[in-house]
mmCIF file of C-alpha atoms in Angstrom:
data_model
loop_
_atom_site.group_PDB
_atom_site.id
_atom_site.type_symbol
_atom_site.label_atom_id
_atom_site.label_comp_id
_atom_site.label_asym_id
_atom_site.label_seq_id
_atom_site.Cartn_x
_atom_site.Cartn_y
_atom_site.Cartn_z
ATOM 1 C CA ILE A 1 13.694 42.988 14.358
ATOM 2 C CA ILE A 2 13.861 42.089 10.670
ATOM 3 C CA MET A 3 10.437 41.352 9.267
ATOM 4 C CA ALA A 4 10.033 38.925 6.421
ATOM 5 C CA ARG A 5 8.676 40.343 3.209
ATOM 6 C CA PRO A 6 5.029 39.523 2.510
ATOM 7 C CA ASN A 7 5.974 37.630 -0.631
ATOM 8 C CA HIS A 8 8.804 35.746 1.040
ATOM 9 C CA LYS A 9 8.565 32.056 0.135
ATOM 10 C CA ILE A 10 9.622 29.312 2.497
ATOM 11 C CA SER A 11 11.338 26.581 0.531
ATOM 12 C CA ALA A 12 9.815 23.117 0.713
ATOM 13 C CA PRO A 13 11.713 20.529 2.775
ATOM 14 C CA TYR A 14 14.183 18.448 0.801
ATOM 15 C CA LYS A 15 12.875 15.115 -0.416
ATOM 16 C CA SER A 16 15.496 12.575 -1.318
ATOM 17 C CA PRO A 17 15.024 10.991 -4.759
ATOM 18 C CA ILE A 18 16.427 7.712 -3.406
ATOM 19 C CA ALA A 19 16.070 5.741 -0.176
ATOM 20 C CA ILE A 20 19.436 5.275 1.525
ATOM 21 C CA THR A 21 19.591 2.233 3.768
ATOM 22 C CA PRO A 22 21.189 2.441 7.234
ATOM 23 C CA GLY A 23 23.353 -0.429 6.026
ATOM 24 C CA GLU A 24 24.994 1.837 3.448
ATOM 25 C CA ILE A 25 25.840 4.327 6.197
ATOM 26 C CA LEU A 26 27.162 1.539 8.405
ATOM 27 C CA LEU A 27 29.322 0.221 5.575
ATOM 28 C CA ASP A 28 30.845 3.675 5.030
ATOM 29 C CA VAL A 29 31.621 4.003 8.761
ATOM 30 C CA ILE A 30 33.361 0.649 9.134
ATOM 31 C CA LYS A 31 35.296 1.109 5.880
ATOM 32 C CA GLU A 32 36.538 4.497 7.095
ATOM 33 C CA ARG A 33 37.637 2.919 10.364
ATOM 34 C CA GLY A 34 39.173 -0.126 8.705
ATOM 35 C CA ILE A 35 36.801 -2.553 10.461
ATOM 36 C CA ARG A 36 35.862 -5.753 8.670
ATOM 37 C CA GLN A 37 32.223 -6.934 8.797
ATOM 38 C CA LYS A 38 33.429 -10.172 10.428
ATOM 39 C CA ASP A 39 35.181 -8.223 13.183
ATOM 40 C CA LEU A 40 32.140 -5.972 13.710
ATOM 41 C CA ALA A 41 29.921 -9.039 14.072
ATOM 42 C CA GLU A 42 32.300 -10.521 16.648
ATOM 43 C CA LYS A 43 32.387 -7.313 18.704
ATOM 44 C CA MET A 44 28.566 -7.133 18.609
ATOM 45 C CA GLY A 45 28.183 -10.827 19.466
ATOM 46 C CA ARG A 46 26.170 -11.364 16.283
ATOM 47 C CA ASN A 47 26.232 -13.858 13.445
ATOM 48 C CA PRO A 48 28.268 -12.394 10.533
ATOM 49 C CA ALA A 49 25.481 -13.363 8.133
ATOM 50 C CA LYS A 50 23.068 -11.088 10.042
ATOM 51 C CA ILE A 51 25.465 -8.159 9.818
ATOM 52 C CA SER A 52 25.828 -8.822 6.096
ATOM 53 C CA LEU A 53 22.034 -8.604 5.725
ATOM 54 C CA ILE A 54 22.002 -5.239 7.542
ATOM 55 C CA VAL A 55 24.810 -3.881 5.368
ATOM 56 C CA ASN A 56 23.022 -5.057 2.217
ATOM 57 C CA GLY A 57 19.842 -3.317 3.341
ATOM 58 C CA THR A 58 17.726 -6.477 3.539
ATOM 59 C CA LYS A 59 17.429 -6.494 7.335
ATOM 60 C CA ALA A 60 16.203 -3.557 9.426
ATOM 61 C CA ILE A 61 18.150 -2.098 12.336
ATOM 62 C CA THR A 62 16.268 -2.847 15.543
ATOM 63 C CA ALA A 63 16.585 -1.090 18.903
ATOM 64 C CA GLU A 64 18.823 -3.942 20.118
ATOM 65 C CA THR A 65 21.116 -3.648 17.086
ATOM 66 C CA ALA A 66 21.227 0.161 17.381
ATOM 67 C CA PHE A 67 22.365 -0.074 21.015
ATOM 68 C CA GLN A 68 25.035 -2.629 20.128
ATOM 69 C CA LEU A 69 26.337 -0.295 17.402
ATOM 70 C CA GLU A 70 26.474 2.543 19.942
ATOM 71 C CA LEU A 71 28.618 0.429 22.271
ATOM 72 C CA VAL A 72 30.959 -0.786 19.515
ATOM 73 C CA LEU A 73 31.216 2.318 17.295
ATOM 74 C CA GLY A 74 30.401 5.095 19.752
ATOM 75 C CA ILE A 75 27.593 6.431 17.543
ATOM 76 C CA LYS A 76 24.364 6.880 19.499
ATOM 77 C CA SER A 77 21.572 4.370 19.003
ATOM 78 C CA SER A 78 19.175 7.230 18.212
ATOM 79 C CA PHE A 79 21.240 7.980 15.078
ATOM 80 C CA TRP A 80 20.809 4.436 13.762
ATOM 81 C CA LEU A 81 17.122 4.294 14.640
ATOM 82 C CA ASN A 82 16.503 7.659 12.934
ATOM 83 C CA ALA A 83 18.401 6.444 9.869
ATOM 84 C CA GLU A 84 16.180 3.341 9.760
ATOM 85 C CA ARG A 85 13.022 5.412 10.231
ATOM 86 C CA GLN A 86 14.005 7.886 7.507
ATOM 87 C CA TYR A 87 14.847 5.027 5.141
ATOM 88 C CA GLN A 88 11.473 3.365 5.675
ATOM 89 C CA GLU A 89 9.595 6.676 5.338
ATOM 90 C CA THR A 90 11.492 7.580 2.161
ATOM 91 C CA LYS A 91 10.899 4.119 0.703
ATOM 92 C CA ASP A 92 7.200 4.441 1.505
ATOM 93 C CA ARG A 93 7.013 7.919 -0.062
ATOM 94 C CA LEU A 94 8.809 6.839 -3.225
ATOM 95 C CA GLU A 95 6.474 3.827 -3.606
ATOM 96 C CA ARG A 96 3.436 6.064 -3.171
ATOM 97 C CA GLU A 97 4.820 8.497 -5.736
ATOM 98 C CA ARG A 98 5.406 5.615 -8.150
ATOM 99 C CA VAL A 99 1.859 4.300 -7.742
ATOM 100 C CA ILE A 100 0.365 7.809 -8.072
ATOM 101 C CA ALA A 101 2.375 8.442 -11.252
ATOM 102 C CA GLU A 102 1.179 5.103 -12.617
ATOM 103 C CA LEU A 103 -2.436 6.006 -11.848
ATOM 104 C CA GLN A 104 -2.047 9.406 -13.505
ATOM 105 C CA ASP A 105 -0.682 7.696 -16.614
ATOM 106 C CA ASN A 106 -3.704 5.351 -16.654
ATOM 107 C CA ALA A 107 -6.401 7.957 -15.935
ATOM 108 C CA GLU A 108 -8.469 7.039 -19.013
ATOM 109 C CA LYS A 109 -8.440 3.352 -18.104
ATOM 110 C CA ILE A 110 -9.498 4.091 -14.531
ATOM 111 C CA LYS A 111 -12.544 5.912 -15.925
ATOM 112 C CA LEU A 112 -13.729 2.604 -17.427
ATOM 113 C CA TYR A 113 -14.402 1.225 -13.938
ATOM 114 C CA PRO A 114 -17.889 2.085 -12.566
ATOM 115 C CA TYR A 115 -16.473 4.030 -9.623
ATOM 116 C CA ASN A 116 -19.349 6.498 -9.168
ATOM 117 C CA GLU A 117 -21.916 3.701 -8.982
ATOM 118 C CA LEU A 118 -19.735 1.831 -6.494
ATOM 119 C CA ALA A 119 -19.644 5.002 -4.398
ATOM 120 C CA GLN A 120 -23.437 5.278 -4.593
ATOM 121 C CA TYR A 121 -23.665 1.745 -3.216
ATOM 122 C CA GLY A 122 -21.389 2.808 -0.341
ATOM 123 C CA VAL A 123 -18.616 0.458 -1.394
ATOM 124 C CA VAL A 124 -15.927 3.124 -1.921
ATOM 125 C CA PRO A 125 -15.640 6.772 -0.789
ATOM 126 C CA GLN A 126 -17.093 9.542 -2.966
ATOM 127 C CA THR A 127 -14.419 11.496 -4.847
ATOM 128 C CA ARG A 128 -13.917 13.305 -8.145
ATOM 129 C CA ARG A 129 -10.126 12.987 -8.163
ATOM 130 C CA ILE A 130 -8.916 10.327 -10.550
ATOM 131 C CA VAL A 131 -5.873 9.385 -8.449
ATOM 132 C CA GLU A 132 -8.025 8.884 -5.354
ATOM 133 C CA LYS A 133 -10.401 6.764 -7.413
ATOM 134 C CA GLY A 134 -7.465 4.674 -8.567
ATOM 135 C CA LEU A 135 -6.084 4.239 -5.056
ATOM 136 C CA ASN A 136 -9.485 3.244 -3.706
ATOM 137 C CA LEU A 137 -9.944 0.721 -6.517
ATOM 138 C CA LEU A 138 -6.555 -0.814 -5.724
ATOM 139 C CA LYS A 139 -7.557 -1.167 -2.064
ATOM 140 C CA TYR A 140 -10.946 -2.602 -3.008
ATOM 141 C CA PHE A 141 -9.461 -5.258 -5.265
ATOM 142 C CA GLY A 142 -6.418 -5.819 -3.062
ATOM 143 C CA TYR A 143 -3.702 -4.997 -5.612
ATOM 144 C CA ALA A 144 -0.555 -2.903 -5.155
ATOM 145 C CA SER A 145 -0.327 -1.510 -8.683
ATOM 146 C CA PHE A 146 -2.649 -0.595 -11.520
ATOM 147 C CA GLU A 147 -0.656 -2.868 -13.810
ATOM 148 C CA ALA A 148 -1.506 -5.841 -11.575
ATOM 149 C CA LEU A 149 -5.168 -4.796 -11.382
ATOM 150 C CA GLU A 150 -5.386 -4.410 -15.146
ATOM 151 C CA LYS A 151 -3.862 -7.870 -15.641
ATOM 152 C CA HIS A 152 -6.408 -9.332 -13.217
ATOM 153 C CA THR A 153 -9.261 -7.587 -15.031
ATOM 154 C CA ASN A 154 -8.164 -8.724 -18.482
ATOM 155 C CA ASP A 155 -7.657 -12.283 -17.239
ATOM 156 C CA ILE A 156 -11.350 -12.635 -16.384
ATOM 157 C CA VAL A 157 -12.084 -13.775 -19.948
ATOM 158 C CA ASN A 158 -9.879 -16.834 -19.267
ATOM 159 C CA GLN A 159 -11.670 -17.858 -16.068
ATOM 160 C CA PRO A 160 -14.378 -20.556 -15.889
ATOM 161 C CA ILE A 161 -17.441 -18.308 -15.914
ATOM 162 C CA ALA A 162 -20.828 -19.016 -17.478
ATOM 163 C CA ALA A 163 -23.242 -16.144 -17.881
ATOM 164 C CA HIS A 164 -26.894 -15.541 -18.617
ATOM 165 C CA ARG A 165 -26.758 -12.246 -20.457
ATOM 166 C CA SER A 166 -28.409 -9.983 -22.969
ATOM 167 C CA TYR A 167 -26.708 -10.114 -26.344
ATOM 168 C CA ALA A 168 -27.965 -6.673 -27.266
ATOM 169 C CA THR A 169 -25.268 -5.063 -25.082
ATOM 170 C CA ASP A 170 -21.499 -5.583 -25.253
ATOM 171 C CA VAL A 171 -19.522 -6.764 -22.235
ATOM 172 C CA GLN A 172 -17.401 -4.098 -20.537
ATOM 173 C CA ILE A 173 -14.823 -6.170 -18.735
ATOM 174 C CA GLU A 174 -14.057 -3.511 -16.092
ATOM 175 C CA LYS A 175 -17.692 -3.493 -14.919
ATOM 176 C CA LEU A 176 -17.722 -7.270 -14.789
ATOM 177 C CA ALA A 177 -14.486 -7.302 -12.771
ATOM 178 C CA VAL A 178 -15.976 -4.948 -10.182
ATOM 179 C CA TRP A 179 -19.243 -6.920 -10.054
ATOM 180 C CA ILE A 180 -17.358 -10.164 -9.485
ATOM 181 C CA ARG A 181 -15.310 -8.548 -6.718
ATOM 182 C CA MET A 182 -18.499 -7.386 -5.017
ATOM 183 C CA GLY A 183 -19.665 -10.999 -5.048
ATOM 184 C CA GLU A 184 -16.371 -12.297 -3.650
ATOM 185 C CA ILE A 185 -16.622 -9.943 -0.695
ATOM 186 C CA ARG A 186 -20.249 -10.943 -0.078
ATOM 187 C CA ALA A 187 -19.289 -14.639 -0.269
ATOM 188 C CA GLU A 188 -16.863 -14.185 2.644
ATOM 189 C CA GLN A 189 -19.883 -13.616 4.896
ATOM 190 C CA LEU A 190 -21.485 -16.973 4.032
ATOM 191 C CA LYS A 191 -21.138 -20.173 6.049
ATOM 192 C CA LEU A 192 -20.927 -22.717 3.270
ATOM 193 C CA LYS A 193 -20.716 -26.471 3.682
ATOM 194 C CA ASN A 194 -18.809 -28.541 1.135
ATOM 195 C CA TYR A 195 -20.550 -28.690 -2.216
ATOM 196 C CA ASN A 196 -22.963 -31.625 -2.403
ATOM 197 C CA ARG A 197 -24.339 -32.110 -5.911
ATOM 198 C CA GLU A 198 -26.952 -34.717 -4.992
ATOM 199 C CA LYS A 199 -28.318 -32.597 -2.156
ATOM 200 C CA PHE A 200 -28.427 -29.490 -4.355
ATOM 201 C CA GLU A 201 -30.280 -31.318 -7.107
ATOM 202 C CA SER A 202 -32.776 -32.605 -4.552
ATOM 203 C CA LYS A 203 -33.568 -28.985 -3.595
ATOM 204 C CA LEU A 204 -34.786 -27.949 -7.070
ATOM 205 C CA ASN A 205 -38.464 -28.243 -6.172
ATOM 206 C CA ALA A 206 -37.901 -26.334 -2.922
ATOM 207 C CA ILE A 207 -36.195 -23.552 -4.881
ATOM 208 C CA ARG A 208 -38.994 -23.582 -7.451
ATOM 209 C CA ASP A 209 -41.569 -23.187 -4.670
ATOM 210 C CA LEU A 210 -39.891 -19.930 -3.662
ATOM 211 C CA THR A 211 -41.209 -18.294 -6.847
ATOM 212 C CA LYS A 212 -44.582 -17.860 -5.132
ATOM 213 C CA LEU A 213 -43.128 -15.865 -2.245
ATOM 214 C CA GLU A 214 -42.776 -12.118 -1.954
ATOM 215 C CA PRO A 215 -39.528 -10.669 -3.338
ATOM 216 C CA HIS A 216 -38.145 -9.667 0.071
ATOM 217 C CA GLU A 217 -38.169 -13.357 1.033
ATOM 218 C CA TYR A 218 -36.074 -14.574 -1.909
ATOM 219 C CA CYS A 219 -32.592 -13.753 -0.695
ATOM 220 C CA GLY A 220 -32.703 -15.308 2.746
ATOM 221 C CA ARG A 221 -34.333 -18.561 1.652
ATOM 222 C CA LEU A 222 -32.066 -19.053 -1.362
ATOM 223 C CA THR A 223 -28.992 -18.217 0.703
ATOM 224 C CA GLN A 224 -29.998 -20.760 3.350
ATOM 225 C CA ILE A 225 -30.555 -23.536 0.802
ATOM 226 C CA GLY A 226 -27.268 -22.685 -0.870
ATOM 227 C CA GLU A 227 -25.292 -22.791 2.388
ATOM 228 C CA GLU A 228 -26.692 -26.243 3.173
ATOM 229 C CA CYS A 229 -25.632 -27.536 -0.246
ATOM 230 C CA GLY A 230 -22.314 -25.710 -0.550
ATOM 231 C CA VAL A 231 -23.511 -23.250 -3.202
ATOM 232 C CA ALA A 232 -23.002 -19.493 -2.817
ATOM 233 C CA PHE A 233 -26.072 -17.497 -3.869
ATOM 234 C CA LEU A 234 -24.956 -13.878 -4.214
ATOM 235 C CA PHE A 235 -27.333 -10.986 -4.896
ATOM 236 C CA ILE A 236 -25.340 -8.033 -6.200
ATOM 237 C CA PRO A 237 -26.685 -4.719 -7.598
ATOM 238 C CA GLU A 238 -25.924 -4.370 -11.289
ATOM 239 C CA PHE A 239 -24.511 -1.357 -13.155
ATOM 240 C CA LYS A 240 -25.937 0.793 -15.930
ATOM 241 C CA GLY A 241 -25.412 -0.759 -19.332
ATOM 242 C CA PHE A 242 -24.612 -4.109 -17.709
ATOM 243 C CA PRO A 243 -25.685 -7.063 -19.909
ATOM 244 C CA PHE A 244 -25.638 -9.786 -17.244
ATOM 245 C CA TYR A 245 -28.659 -11.239 -15.485
ATOM 246 C CA ALA A 246 -26.473 -13.738 -13.623
ATOM 247 C CA ILE A 247 -23.162 -15.588 -13.763
ATOM 248 C CA THR A 248 -21.843 -18.899 -12.489
ATOM 249 C CA ARG A 249 -18.270 -19.255 -11.251
ATOM 250 C CA TRP A 250 -16.312 -22.008 -9.595
ATOM 251 C CA VAL A 251 -14.008 -20.750 -6.836
ATOM 252 C CA LYS A 252 -11.805 -23.726 -6.027
ATOM 253 C CA LYS A 253 -14.467 -26.404 -5.507
ATOM 254 C CA THR A 254 -17.330 -24.074 -4.578
ATOM 255 C CA PRO A 255 -19.910 -22.943 -7.150
ATOM 256 C CA TYR A 256 -21.017 -19.292 -7.021
ATOM 257 C CA ILE A 257 -24.317 -18.126 -8.514
ATOM 258 C CA GLN A 258 -24.265 -14.334 -8.691
ATOM 259 C CA VAL A 259 -27.492 -12.569 -9.634
ATOM 260 C CA GLY A 260 -28.468 -8.991 -10.438
ATOM 261 C CA LEU A 261 -31.852 -7.491 -11.279
ATOM 262 C CA ARG A 262 -31.519 -6.723 -14.963
ATOM 263 C CA GLY A 263 -35.079 -6.275 -16.223
ATOM 264 C CA LYS A 264 -36.385 -5.687 -12.661
ATOM 265 C CA ARG A 265 -38.984 -8.479 -12.986
ATOM 266 C CA ASN A 266 -39.457 -11.799 -11.250
ATOM 267 C CA ASP A 267 -39.626 -13.830 -14.486
ATOM 268 C CA TYR A 268 -36.156 -12.620 -15.518
ATOM 269 C CA PHE A 269 -34.843 -13.272 -12.015
ATOM 270 C CA TRP A 270 -36.055 -16.846 -11.699
ATOM 271 C CA PHE A 271 -35.167 -17.798 -15.246
ATOM 272 C CA ALA A 272 -31.613 -16.571 -14.527
ATOM 273 C CA ILE A 273 -31.470 -18.587 -11.282
ATOM 274 C CA PHE A 274 -32.399 -21.857 -12.977
ATOM 275 C CA HIS A 275 -30.236 -21.078 -16.006
ATOM 276 C CA GLU A 276 -27.226 -20.883 -13.683
ATOM 277 C CA ILE A 277 -28.309 -23.957 -11.715
ATOM 278 C CA CYS A 278 -28.078 -25.895 -14.980
ATOM 279 C CA HIS A 279 -24.491 -24.772 -15.434
ATOM 280 C CA ILE A 280 -23.620 -26.017 -11.946
ATOM 281 C CA LEU A 281 -25.374 -29.381 -12.254
ATOM 282 C CA ASN A 282 -24.566 -30.204 -15.864
ATOM 283 C CA HIS A 283 -21.524 -28.181 -16.956
ATOM 284 C CA PRO A 284 -18.258 -28.776 -15.058
ATOM 285 C CA PRO A 285 -15.764 -25.891 -14.744
ATOM 286 C CA ASP A 286 -13.639 -27.139 -17.645
ATOM 287 C CA ARG A 287 -16.634 -26.745 -19.991
ATOM 288 C CA ILE A 288 -17.885 -23.289 -19.077
ATOM 289 C CA TYR A 289 -16.384 -20.053 -20.329
ATOM 290 C CA LEU A 290 -17.332 -16.395 -20.589
ATOM 291 C CA GLN A 291 -19.219 -15.781 -23.825
ATOM 292 C CA MET A 292 -17.927 -12.458 -25.152
ATOM 293 C CA LYS A 293 -19.492 -12.675 -28.604
ATOM 294 C CA ASN A 294 -23.039 -11.405 -28.997
ATOM 295 C CA LYS A 295 -24.629 -14.754 -29.721
ATOM 296 C CA GLU A 296 -25.788 -17.765 -27.732
ATOM 297 C CA ASP A 297 -23.874 -21.051 -27.760
ATOM 298 C CA ASP A 298 -24.826 -24.668 -27.087
ATOM 299 C CA LEU A 299 -24.347 -24.388 -23.326
ATOM 300 C CA ASP A 300 -26.571 -21.308 -23.263
ATOM 301 C CA ASN A 301 -29.291 -23.086 -25.197
ATOM 302 C CA GLU A 302 -29.079 -26.121 -22.943
ATOM 303 C CA ALA A 303 -29.327 -23.949 -19.830
ATOM 304 C CA ASN A 304 -32.277 -22.060 -21.324
ATOM 305 C CA ARG A 305 -34.149 -25.318 -21.967
ATOM 306 C CA PHE A 306 -33.377 -26.563 -18.472
ATOM 307 C CA ALA A 307 -34.647 -23.359 -16.878
ATOM 308 C CA HIS A 308 -37.852 -23.366 -18.925
ATOM 309 C CA GLU A 309 -38.641 -27.042 -18.411
ATOM 310 C CA THR A 310 -37.841 -26.937 -14.686
ATOM 311 C CA LEU A 311 -39.974 -23.874 -14.027
ATOM 312 C CA ILE A 312 -42.852 -24.594 -16.405
ATOM 313 C CA ASP A 313 -44.528 -27.978 -16.916
ATOM 314 C CA PRO A 314 -43.913 -28.786 -20.623
ATOM 315 C CA GLU A 315 -47.179 -30.657 -21.265
ATOM 316 C CA MET A 316 -49.349 -28.055 -19.566
ATOM 317 C CA TYR A 317 -47.479 -25.304 -21.385
ATOM 318 C CA GLU A 318 -48.092 -26.849 -24.803
ATOM 319 C CA SER A 319 -51.757 -27.346 -23.922
ATOM 320 C CA LEU A 320 -52.025 -23.701 -22.919
ATOM 321 C CA LYS A 321 -50.393 -22.530 -26.147
ATOM 322 C CA ALA A 322 -52.860 -24.597 -28.169
ATOM 323 C CA SER A 323 -55.879 -22.769 -26.702
ATOM 324 C CA LEU A 324 -55.602 -19.277 -28.162
ATOM 325 C CA PRO A 325 -56.398 -16.589 -27.257
ATOM 326 C CA ILE A 326 -54.887 -16.894 -23.800
ATOM 327 C CA SER A 327 -56.709 -14.891 -21.139
ATOM 328 C CA LYS A 328 -55.369 -13.426 -17.932
ATOM 329 C CA SER A 329 -57.522 -15.748 -15.841
ATOM 330 C CA ARG A 330 -56.233 -18.748 -17.781
ATOM 331 C CA ILE A 331 -52.633 -17.740 -17.075
ATOM 332 C CA ILE A 332 -53.382 -17.348 -13.376
ATOM 333 C CA GLU A 333 -55.153 -20.713 -13.206
ATOM 334 C CA SER A 334 -52.418 -22.524 -15.178
ATOM 335 C CA ALA A 335 -49.708 -21.002 -12.970
ATOM 336 C CA ARG A 336 -51.592 -22.180 -9.897
ATOM 337 C CA GLU A 337 -51.732 -25.712 -11.307
ATOM 338 C CA MET A 338 -48.000 -25.573 -12.106
ATOM 339 C CA ASN A 339 -47.317 -24.234 -8.612
ATOM 340 C CA ILE A 340 -45.374 -21.196 -9.842
ATOM 341 C CA HIS A 341 -45.908 -17.439 -9.870
ATOM 342 C CA PRO A 342 -48.078 -16.320 -12.846
ATOM 343 C CA GLY A 343 -45.512 -13.694 -13.857
ATOM 344 C CA ILE A 344 -43.067 -16.471 -14.771
ATOM 345 C CA LEU A 345 -45.619 -18.131 -17.021
ATOM 346 C CA LEU A 346 -46.598 -14.815 -18.621
ATOM 347 C CA GLY A 347 -42.951 -13.967 -19.321
ATOM 348 C CA SER A 348 -42.474 -17.265 -21.153
ATOM 349 C CA LEU A 349 -45.659 -16.804 -23.189
ATOM 350 C CA GLN A 350 -44.589 -13.312 -24.190
ATOM 351 C CA HIS A 351 -41.123 -14.556 -25.119
ATOM 352 C CA ASP A 352 -42.739 -17.181 -27.401
ATOM 353 C CA ARG A 353 -45.020 -14.447 -28.826
ATOM 354 C CA MET A 354 -48.170 -16.219 -27.630
ATOM 355 C CA VAL A 355 -49.195 -13.126 -25.649
ATOM 356 C CA ASP A 356 -48.591 -9.516 -26.613
ATOM 357 C CA TYR A 357 -45.832 -7.823 -24.593
ATOM 358 C CA SER A 358 -48.200 -5.079 -23.484
ATOM 359 C CA TYR A 359 -50.771 -7.455 -21.978
ATOM 360 C CA PHE A 360 -51.322 -8.365 -18.315
ATOM 361 C CA GLN A 361 -48.344 -6.413 -16.936
ATOM 362 C CA GLY A 362 -49.888 -6.512 -13.475
ATOM 363 C CA LEU A 363 -49.083 -10.222 -13.217
ATOM 364 C CA PHE A 364 -45.368 -9.536 -12.953
ATOM 365 C CA GLN A 365 -43.604 -8.855 -9.667
ATOM 366 C CA GLY A 366 -41.463 -5.744 -9.985
ATOM 367 C CA LEU A 367 -38.116 -6.111 -8.227
ATOM 368 C CA GLY A 368 -35.727 -3.560 -6.742
ATOM 369 C CA TRP A 369 -32.847 -3.269 -4.327
ATOM 370 C CA GLY A 370 -33.427 -2.512 -0.655
ATOM 371 C CA GLU A 371 -30.947 -1.848 2.140
ATOM 372 C CA GLY A 372 -28.179 -4.357 2.652
ATOM 373 C CA GLY A 373 -28.463 -5.693 -0.904
ATOM 374 C CA ASN A 374 -31.836 -7.342 -0.278
ATOM 375 C CA ILE A 375 -34.363 -7.712 -3.069
ATOM 376 C CA MET A 376 -37.717 -6.014 -2.641
#
């Protein structure tokens, strides 16, 4: 018995650098035998055009075709089926190798996507390998190449999107692309009716009344109202360094309001909700756009006024501002008369520098994310 040396290496199996179609093999066989494709088709009882497709590699060899070739050419059907299987496997391997090479070449760009946070949310598998991250991102977005995904990501700036955002932080388009995709997947679970503007506008007071509820009640009630009116309310966890409180998008003829918890307070949350409602009611898709520059525009200012005046009674607010200093009990009483949560009124007073930012913090509702993307 001859024993192999301990350091003997077994060579890796050969991997073809190209995928050879069974049609190429078939063409070689019939050429060698002097058989025309037309004659082969006649012997097989097949349309010549179908045989031409097989020879050109655009039609697969089925079990039926393989058996017909065995009868006509005397080459077993298993040979043709194995040739087809090997061709498909090689084609699949070469495509995977191409995609992996592309991902390796774009490793630095892949790092711009918030993969680790997505994994923490349970959206994608945990991994440290950049290629696996890239493959999982392609699956998550539904693209077959990083080039296509990158084009999709960069094209977001050209989509009709209005945003309520902080202008102290720049927009990282990769984070926004992922956040939007999270919303799209959540929207698939909703049972939306056709958008009805009049009905949605009639629900403003009902939505405003929700401000007095506990945070864990927000999502369900808003979602229900939205489904009745054909508006998708989407509550999606935000990322670190993410400047957006909320965005509005039109998907075909359906408006999406997507909200995060930047600031983690109820006044920020509800101001963002009504800011986006203004975009839906008053700004058609051909007017809204994603504001990339770090400054507000006219649509932003209009939406800000709408949110403030819808949430807070203007006359009562001016009366309150005229009676300085403003006490905690006065804020609570005024909020009760306005039928809103006192934290919303306090947030507005602090924004207008009528109350110091350090005062009355206990009036705010702190918000956070619970299981299943619910707000708590």
